[in-house]
């Protein structure tokens, strides 16, 4: 724990450099693309729900303990919305309210994985997956996404699965690539997993980590994985959809179609208790239920995405146009993304090298920033690109 | 985790029986003393702070991520209050905001304890201590409080300490006894621990679990343990003091006088990350800072305490008059407290037998209920006592 506490997260280190640098040369002269902190305010419904609850609900009930899995009315509302929105018959008794996405993942992993188990992650992946999987005593197995477009590598997954494989984390829309896995690929994944389960006589659970579900562009369809594979646990968070990442509210949903699902749910309750999550914040549970399914106004992110992708590819950079989330995954023009980031920093561009995401040669650009930051940064990107192409890296 | 999830907490089971029974015979006819859920509303300052924050603070800042250890202004305010209230020079850099008392404990235990370590608890103790200690890989060592008055058993502790002892949890005011450990006994504890540390060349940390600190009666003095022993971690929660147990907000404070304290703090940060606590709920951090140190109006609890202790001892029951918290620990007139609770249930009195607290022969009565419940329950207590004394247990 000491090593983990002392090891600075690369992203946070850049963020702290950014604070210092802004103080030195002025906020408007630093282009910080490091943090995935939503830059749009919470939808009006969030503030309205908060005010209505504070005004109308009895304090002891509003702020008191809920049952460990969450307030039953909240869970019922969420289950109903799942049924309505995704055409998947949900069950409130299999919904467990959590303190956000990280808690959803640590609780789920502690519930299903044990020492000796392998959990597959698709690289590039959110770096904390490794911390969470190892905390549950399991080991991480990285499988690279298809390199051309970061699509779902079904064939590579099939090769990687063995009798120790306990789960696969699927994160779509993906942090850091912004890619949404197509329905065809999810269907193929389900078929392959059913085949492997039978062949190996094991359980293989899909952990669908979906904090970016509502953040998609151009009407991209995000398949609801329980519709395609029965042994699925959905980990959801309201952080990004409602722009409330600091408030820590989300849920775990165990598919009612999962064999032994009620035991998995009981283990989720046990894991939550053991890790110290007594219940998810009670007032935020009720806000989440009232705002569940609200489509956030992501037009600002979409404008940023178009502007950034258009301008950077015109300059000459290569990137996959993101379907969702608020990240652009840019190919580094230098083989070493760390070297590229160091050069970029000289132009006050703060980018995150992809190495921590389990893949080299790229940078993550979080475009959940004010549009002005992007506009002002473009000349710096151009200079940076030309400097590299003209072979004058310092 | 499955076993833990399936094993019903005794307290929750009684609570659920209570719900069913109330539906059957009417709420006013069931006397439920099982749950430690505050029955007084949150102080006005809580609601005022919430409204003021929602009205005046920018949504993105209010609901956004704070640093993992918490918002620095919040931590500074809390450190200042510790310094002012307890005459102990605190340091905001050693304060880590948490999702409540359970999180404070799991994070602290994961940070300092490892497999093979022993953590001492004083019986009777809060049952979840065992779950949290075992989750950190350590083993529980029970040391009984002095039997006459549940005071701090310094001599027994000295005998129990060995080279594997890593920490002692001190919970004063105590759940379930309501006892506050005297200053004399805390001084003696500190002296004994310093001696044992030197003798065994080990570290022995006091984990001061203090959710009931503000709930004390008759002006009882609650010693601030960092003033008496350097190797102390304070685990605090606002659940009981601000009547917001469902909102999950508290903190860990590592004493600046602890040798190697900055490493312990770094390990706390690592453990929080690993268990899935990204940051404590951001708006509640700010409410906590604004309301830290507010003395809750506990006159209702105090009335209940006097009424219940007075009436029950007059009937003939034996109990220690609680100094704090909102529990009365009653001696069972039958050797088996479970048998006593079963008899009590026939009179619609729902009490928690002490066996789960690591000591037999008592029951816990949570008097954080409406005064009317206590008043109406007294004839039932009297009938119950007479039935037992007349040797007619059914």
mmCIF file with all atom_site columns, N, CA and C in Angstrom, chain A residues 185-217:
data_model
loop_
_atom_site.group_PDB
_atom_site.id
_atom_site.type_symbol
_atom_site.label_atom_id
_atom_site.label_alt_id
_atom_site.label_comp_id
_atom_site.label_asym_id
_atom_site.label_entity_id
_atom_site.label_seq_id
_atom_site.pdbx_PDB_ins_code
_atom_site.Cartn_x
_atom_site.Cartn_y
_atom_site.Cartn_z
_atom_site.occupancy
_atom_site.B_iso_or_equiv
_atom_site.pdbx_formal_charge
_atom_site.auth_seq_id
_atom_site.auth_comp_id
_atom_site.auth_asym_id
_atom_site.auth_atom_id
_atom_site.pdbx_PDB_model_num
ATOM 1  N N  . UNK A 1 185 ? -19.300 -7.162  -33.300 1.00 0.00 ? 185 UNK A N  1
ATOM 2  C CA . UNK A 1 185 ? -18.173 -7.695  -32.528 1.00 0.00 ? 185 UNK A CA 1
ATOM 3  C C  . UNK A 1 185 ? -18.629 -8.212  -31.168 1.00 0.00 ? 185 UNK A C  1
ATOM 4  N N  . UNK A 1 186 ? -19.658 -7.588  -30.601 1.00 0.00 ? 186 UNK A N  1
ATOM 5  C CA . UNK A 1 186 ? -20.175 -8.060  -29.296 1.00 0.00 ? 186 UNK A CA 1
ATOM 6  C C  . UNK A 1 186 ? -20.884 -9.404  -29.478 1.00 0.00 ? 186 UNK A C  1
ATOM 7  N N  . UNK A 1 187 ? -21.600 -9.533  -30.593 1.00 0.00 ? 187 UNK A N  1
ATOM 8  C CA . UNK A 1 187 ? -22.243 -10.830 -30.887 1.00 0.00 ? 187 UNK A CA 1
ATOM 9  C C  . UNK A 1 187 ? -21.178 -11.915 -31.023 1.00 0.00 ? 187 UNK A C  1
ATOM 10 N N  . UNK A 1 188 ? -20.127 -11.604 -31.759 1.00 0.00 ? 188 UNK A N  1
ATOM 11 C CA . UNK A 1 188 ? -19.050 -12.583 -31.956 1.00 0.00 ? 188 UNK A CA 1
ATOM 12 C C  . UNK A 1 188 ? -18.370 -12.915 -30.626 1.00 0.00 ? 188 UNK A C  1
ATOM 13 N N  . UNK A 1 189 ? -18.188 -11.904 -29.788 1.00 0.00 ? 189 UNK A N  1
ATOM 14 C CA . UNK A 1 189 ? -17.585 -12.127 -28.469 1.00 0.00 ? 189 UNK A CA 1
ATOM 15 C C  . UNK A 1 189 ? -18.436 -13.093 -27.651 1.00 0.00 ? 189 UNK A C  1
ATOM 16 N N  . UNK A 1 190 ? -19.752 -12.863 -27.628 1.00 0.00 ? 190 UNK A N  1
ATOM 17 C CA . UNK A 1 190 ? -20.662 -13.727 -26.869 1.00 0.00 ? 190 UNK A CA 1
ATOM 18 C C  . UNK A 1 190 ? -20.578 -15.174 -27.354 1.00 0.00 ? 190 UNK A C  1
ATOM 19 N N  . UNK A 1 191 ? -20.590 -15.340 -28.663 1.00 0.00 ? 191 UNK A N  1
ATOM 20 C CA . UNK A 1 191 ? -20.527 -16.704 -29.218 1.00 0.00 ? 191 UNK A CA 1
ATOM 21 C C  . UNK A 1 191 ? -19.227 -17.390 -28.833 1.00 0.00 ? 191 UNK A C  1
ATOM 22 N N  . UNK A 1 192 ? -18.137 -16.652 -28.966 1.00 0.00 ? 192 UNK A N  1
ATOM 23 C CA . UNK A 1 192 ? -16.834 -17.221 -28.636 1.00 0.00 ? 192 UNK A CA 1
ATOM 24 C C  . UNK A 1 192 ? -16.771 -17.603 -27.159 1.00 0.00 ? 192 UNK A C  1
ATOM 25 N N  . UNK A 1 193 ? -17.273 -16.727 -26.288 1.00 0.00 ? 193 UNK A N  1
ATOM 26 C CA . UNK A 1 193 ? -17.189 -17.012 -24.843 1.00 0.00 ? 193 UNK A CA 1
ATOM 27 C C  . UNK A 1 193 ? -18.047 -18.219 -24.459 1.00 0.00 ? 193 UNK A C  1
ATOM 28 N N  . UNK A 1 194 ? -19.225 -18.319 -25.050 1.00 0.00 ? 194 UNK A N  1
ATOM 29 C CA . UNK A 1 194 ? -20.067 -19.489 -24.746 1.00 0.00 ? 194 UNK A CA 1
ATOM 30 C C  . UNK A 1 194 ? -19.346 -20.774 -25.150 1.00 0.00 ? 194 UNK A C  1
ATOM 31 N N  . UNK A 1 195 ? -18.699 -20.720 -26.308 1.00 0.00 ? 195 UNK A N  1
ATOM 32 C CA . UNK A 1 195 ? -17.957 -21.892 -26.785 1.00 0.00 ? 195 UNK A CA 1
ATOM 33 C C  . UNK A 1 195 ? -16.817 -22.236 -25.810 1.00 0.00 ? 195 UNK A C  1
ATOM 34 N N  . UNK A 1 196 ? -16.055 -21.222 -25.405 1.00 0.00 ? 196 UNK A N  1
ATOM 35 C CA . UNK A 1 196 ? -14.898 -21.464 -24.524 1.00 0.00 ? 196 UNK A CA 1
ATOM 36 C C  . UNK A 1 196 ? -15.344 -21.958 -23.141 1.00 0.00 ? 196 UNK A C  1
ATOM 37 N N  . UNK A 1 197 ? -16.431 -21.413 -22.658 1.00 0.00 ? 197 UNK A N  1
ATOM 38 C CA . UNK A 1 197 ? -16.943 -21.855 -21.347 1.00 0.00 ? 197 UNK A CA 1
ATOM 39 C C  . UNK A 1 197 ? -17.251 -23.347 -21.364 1.00 0.00 ? 197 UNK A C  1
ATOM 40 N N  . UNK A 1 198 ? -17.896 -23.734 -22.461 1.00 0.00 ? 198 UNK A N  1
ATOM 41 C CA . UNK A 1 198 ? -18.272 -25.143 -22.567 1.00 0.00 ? 198 UNK A CA 1
ATOM 42 C C  . UNK A 1 198 ? -17.022 -26.010 -22.695 1.00 0.00 ? 198 UNK A C  1
ATOM 43 N N  . UNK A 1 199 ? -16.135 -25.558 -23.530 1.00 0.00 ? 199 UNK A N  1
ATOM 44 C CA . UNK A 1 199 ? -14.892 -26.299 -23.800 1.00 0.00 ? 199 UNK A CA 1
ATOM 45 C C  . UNK A 1 199 ? -14.077 -26.461 -22.524 1.00 0.00 ? 199 UNK A C  1
ATOM 46 N N  . UNK A 1 200 ? -13.974 -25.397 -21.735 1.00 0.00 ? 200 UNK A N  1
ATOM 47 C CA . UNK A 1 200 ? -13.100 -25.413 -20.554 1.00 0.00 ? 200 UNK A CA 1
ATOM 48 C C  . UNK A 1 200 ? -13.852 -25.738 -19.259 1.00 0.00 ? 200 UNK A C  1
ATOM 49 N N  . UNK A 1 201 ? -15.187 -25.836 -19.354 1.00 0.00 ? 201 UNK A N  1
ATOM 50 C CA . UNK A 1 201 ? -16.019 -26.067 -18.149 1.00 0.00 ? 201 UNK A CA 1
ATOM 51 C C  . UNK A 1 201 ? -15.728 -25.033 -17.071 1.00 0.00 ? 201 UNK A C  1
ATOM 52 N N  . UNK A 1 202 ? -15.695 -23.754 -17.444 1.00 0.00 ? 202 UNK A N  1
ATOM 53 C CA . UNK A 1 202 ? -15.433 -22.698 -16.464 1.00 0.00 ? 202 UNK A CA 1
ATOM 54 C C  . UNK A 1 202 ? -16.488 -21.606 -16.604 1.00 0.00 ? 202 UNK A C  1
ATOM 55 N N  . UNK A 1 203 ? -16.427 -20.674 -15.693 1.00 0.00 ? 203 UNK A N  1
ATOM 56 C CA . UNK A 1 203 ? -17.247 -19.471 -15.789 1.00 0.00 ? 203 UNK A CA 1
ATOM 57 C C  . UNK A 1 203 ? -16.375 -18.347 -16.335 1.00 0.00 ? 203 UNK A C  1
ATOM 58 N N  . UNK A 1 204 ? -16.880 -17.619 -17.290 1.00 0.00 ? 204 UNK A N  1
ATOM 59 C CA . UNK A 1 204 ? -16.165 -16.421 -17.746 1.00 0.00 ? 204 UNK A CA 1
ATOM 60 C C  . UNK A 1 204 ? -17.174 -15.272 -17.752 1.00 0.00 ? 204 UNK A C  1
ATOM 61 N N  . UNK A 1 205 ? -16.943 -14.316 -16.865 1.00 0.00 ? 205 UNK A N  1
ATOM 62 C CA . UNK A 1 205 ? -17.874 -13.203 -16.712 1.00 0.00 ? 205 UNK A CA 1
ATOM 63 C C  . UNK A 1 205 ? -17.386 -11.995 -17.507 1.00 0.00 ? 205 UNK A C  1
ATOM 64 N N  . UNK A 1 206 ? -18.297 -11.346 -18.214 1.00 0.00 ? 206 UNK A N  1
ATOM 65 C CA . UNK A 1 206 ? -17.968 -10.032 -18.776 1.00 0.00 ? 206 UNK A CA 1
ATOM 66 C C  . UNK A 1 206 ? -18.304 -8.979  -17.725 1.00 0.00 ? 206 UNK A C  1
ATOM 67 N N  . UNK A 1 207 ? -17.311 -8.175  -17.383 1.00 0.00 ? 207 UNK A N  1
ATOM 68 C CA . UNK A 1 207 ? -17.562 -7.006  -16.538 1.00 0.00 ? 207 UNK A CA 1
ATOM 69 C C  . UNK A 1 207 ? -17.652 -5.823  -17.490 1.00 0.00 ? 207 UNK A C  1
ATOM 70 N N  . UNK A 1 208 ? -18.877 -5.318  -17.661 1.00 0.00 ? 208 UNK A N  1
ATOM 71 C CA . UNK A 1 208 ? -19.102 -4.209  -18.605 1.00 0.00 ? 208 UNK A CA 1
ATOM 72 C C  . UNK A 1 208 ? -18.971 -2.900  -17.832 1.00 0.00 ? 208 UNK A C  1
ATOM 73 N N  . UNK A 1 209 ? -17.829 -2.240  -18.005 1.00 0.00 ? 209 UNK A N  1
ATOM 74 C CA . UNK A 1 209 ? -17.549 -0.985  -17.296 1.00 0.00 ? 209 UNK A CA 1
ATOM 75 C C  . UNK A 1 209 ? -18.046 0.165   -18.173 1.00 0.00 ? 209 UNK A C  1
ATOM 76 N N  . UNK A 1 210 ? -19.156 0.786   -17.767 1.00 0.00 ? 210 UNK A N  1
ATOM 77 C CA . UNK A 1 210 ? -19.877 1.674   -18.688 1.00 0.00 ? 210 UNK A CA 1
ATOM 78 C C  . UNK A 1 210 ? -20.057 3.112   -18.218 1.00 0.00 ? 210 UNK A C  1
ATOM 79 N N  . UNK A 1 211 ? -19.041 3.751   -17.660 1.00 0.00 ? 211 UNK A N  1
ATOM 80 C CA . UNK A 1 211 ? -19.267 5.131   -17.216 1.00 0.00 ? 211 UNK A CA 1
ATOM 81 C C  . UNK A 1 211 ? -19.511 6.107   -18.369 1.00 0.00 ? 211 UNK A C  1
ATOM 82 N N  . UNK A 1 212 ? -19.095 5.724   -19.591 1.00 0.00 ? 212 UNK A N  1
ATOM 83 C CA . UNK A 1 212 ? -19.219 6.661   -20.718 1.00 0.00 ? 212 UNK A CA 1
ATOM 84 C C  . UNK A 1 212 ? -20.410 6.336   -21.619 1.00 0.00 ? 212 UNK A C  1
ATOM 85 N N  . UNK A 1 213 ? -21.303 5.411   -21.167 1.00 0.00 ? 213 UNK A N  1
ATOM 86 C CA . UNK A 1 213 ? -22.419 4.962   -22.008 1.00 0.00 ? 213 UNK A CA 1
ATOM 87 C C  . UNK A 1 213 ? -23.203 6.113   -22.638 1.00 0.00 ? 213 UNK A C  1
ATOM 88 N N  . UNK A 1 214 ? -23.497 7.174   -21.856 1.00 0.00 ? 214 UNK A N  1
ATOM 89 C CA . UNK A 1 214 ? -24.353 8.248   -22.405 1.00 0.00 ? 214 UNK A CA 1
ATOM 90 C C  . UNK A 1 214 ? -23.574 9.241   -23.259 1.00 0.00 ? 214 UNK A C  1
ATOM 91 N N  . UNK A 1 215 ? -22.238 9.121   -23.282 1.00 0.00 ? 215 UNK A N  1
ATOM 92 C CA . UNK A 1 215 ? -21.423 10.102  -24.014 1.00 0.00 ? 215 UNK A CA 1
ATOM 93 C C  . UNK A 1 215 ? -21.013 9.526   -25.366 1.00 0.00 ? 215 UNK A C  1
ATOM 94 N N  . UNK A 1 216 ? -21.951 9.528   -26.322 1.00 0.00 ? 216 UNK A N  1
ATOM 95 C CA . UNK A 1 216 ? -21.646 9.039   -27.664 1.00 0.00 ? 216 UNK A CA 1
ATOM 96 C C  . UNK A 1 216 ? -22.121 10.054  -28.699 1.00 0.00 ? 216 UNK A C  1
ATOM 97 N N  . UNK A 1 217 ? -21.455 10.025  -29.846 1.00 0.00 ? 217 UNK A N  1
ATOM 98 C CA . UNK A 1 217 ? -21.679 11.047  -30.871 1.00 0.00 ? 217 UNK A CA 1
ATOM 99 C C  . UNK A 1 217 ? -22.238 10.405  -32.147 1.00 0.00 ? 217 UNK A C  1
#
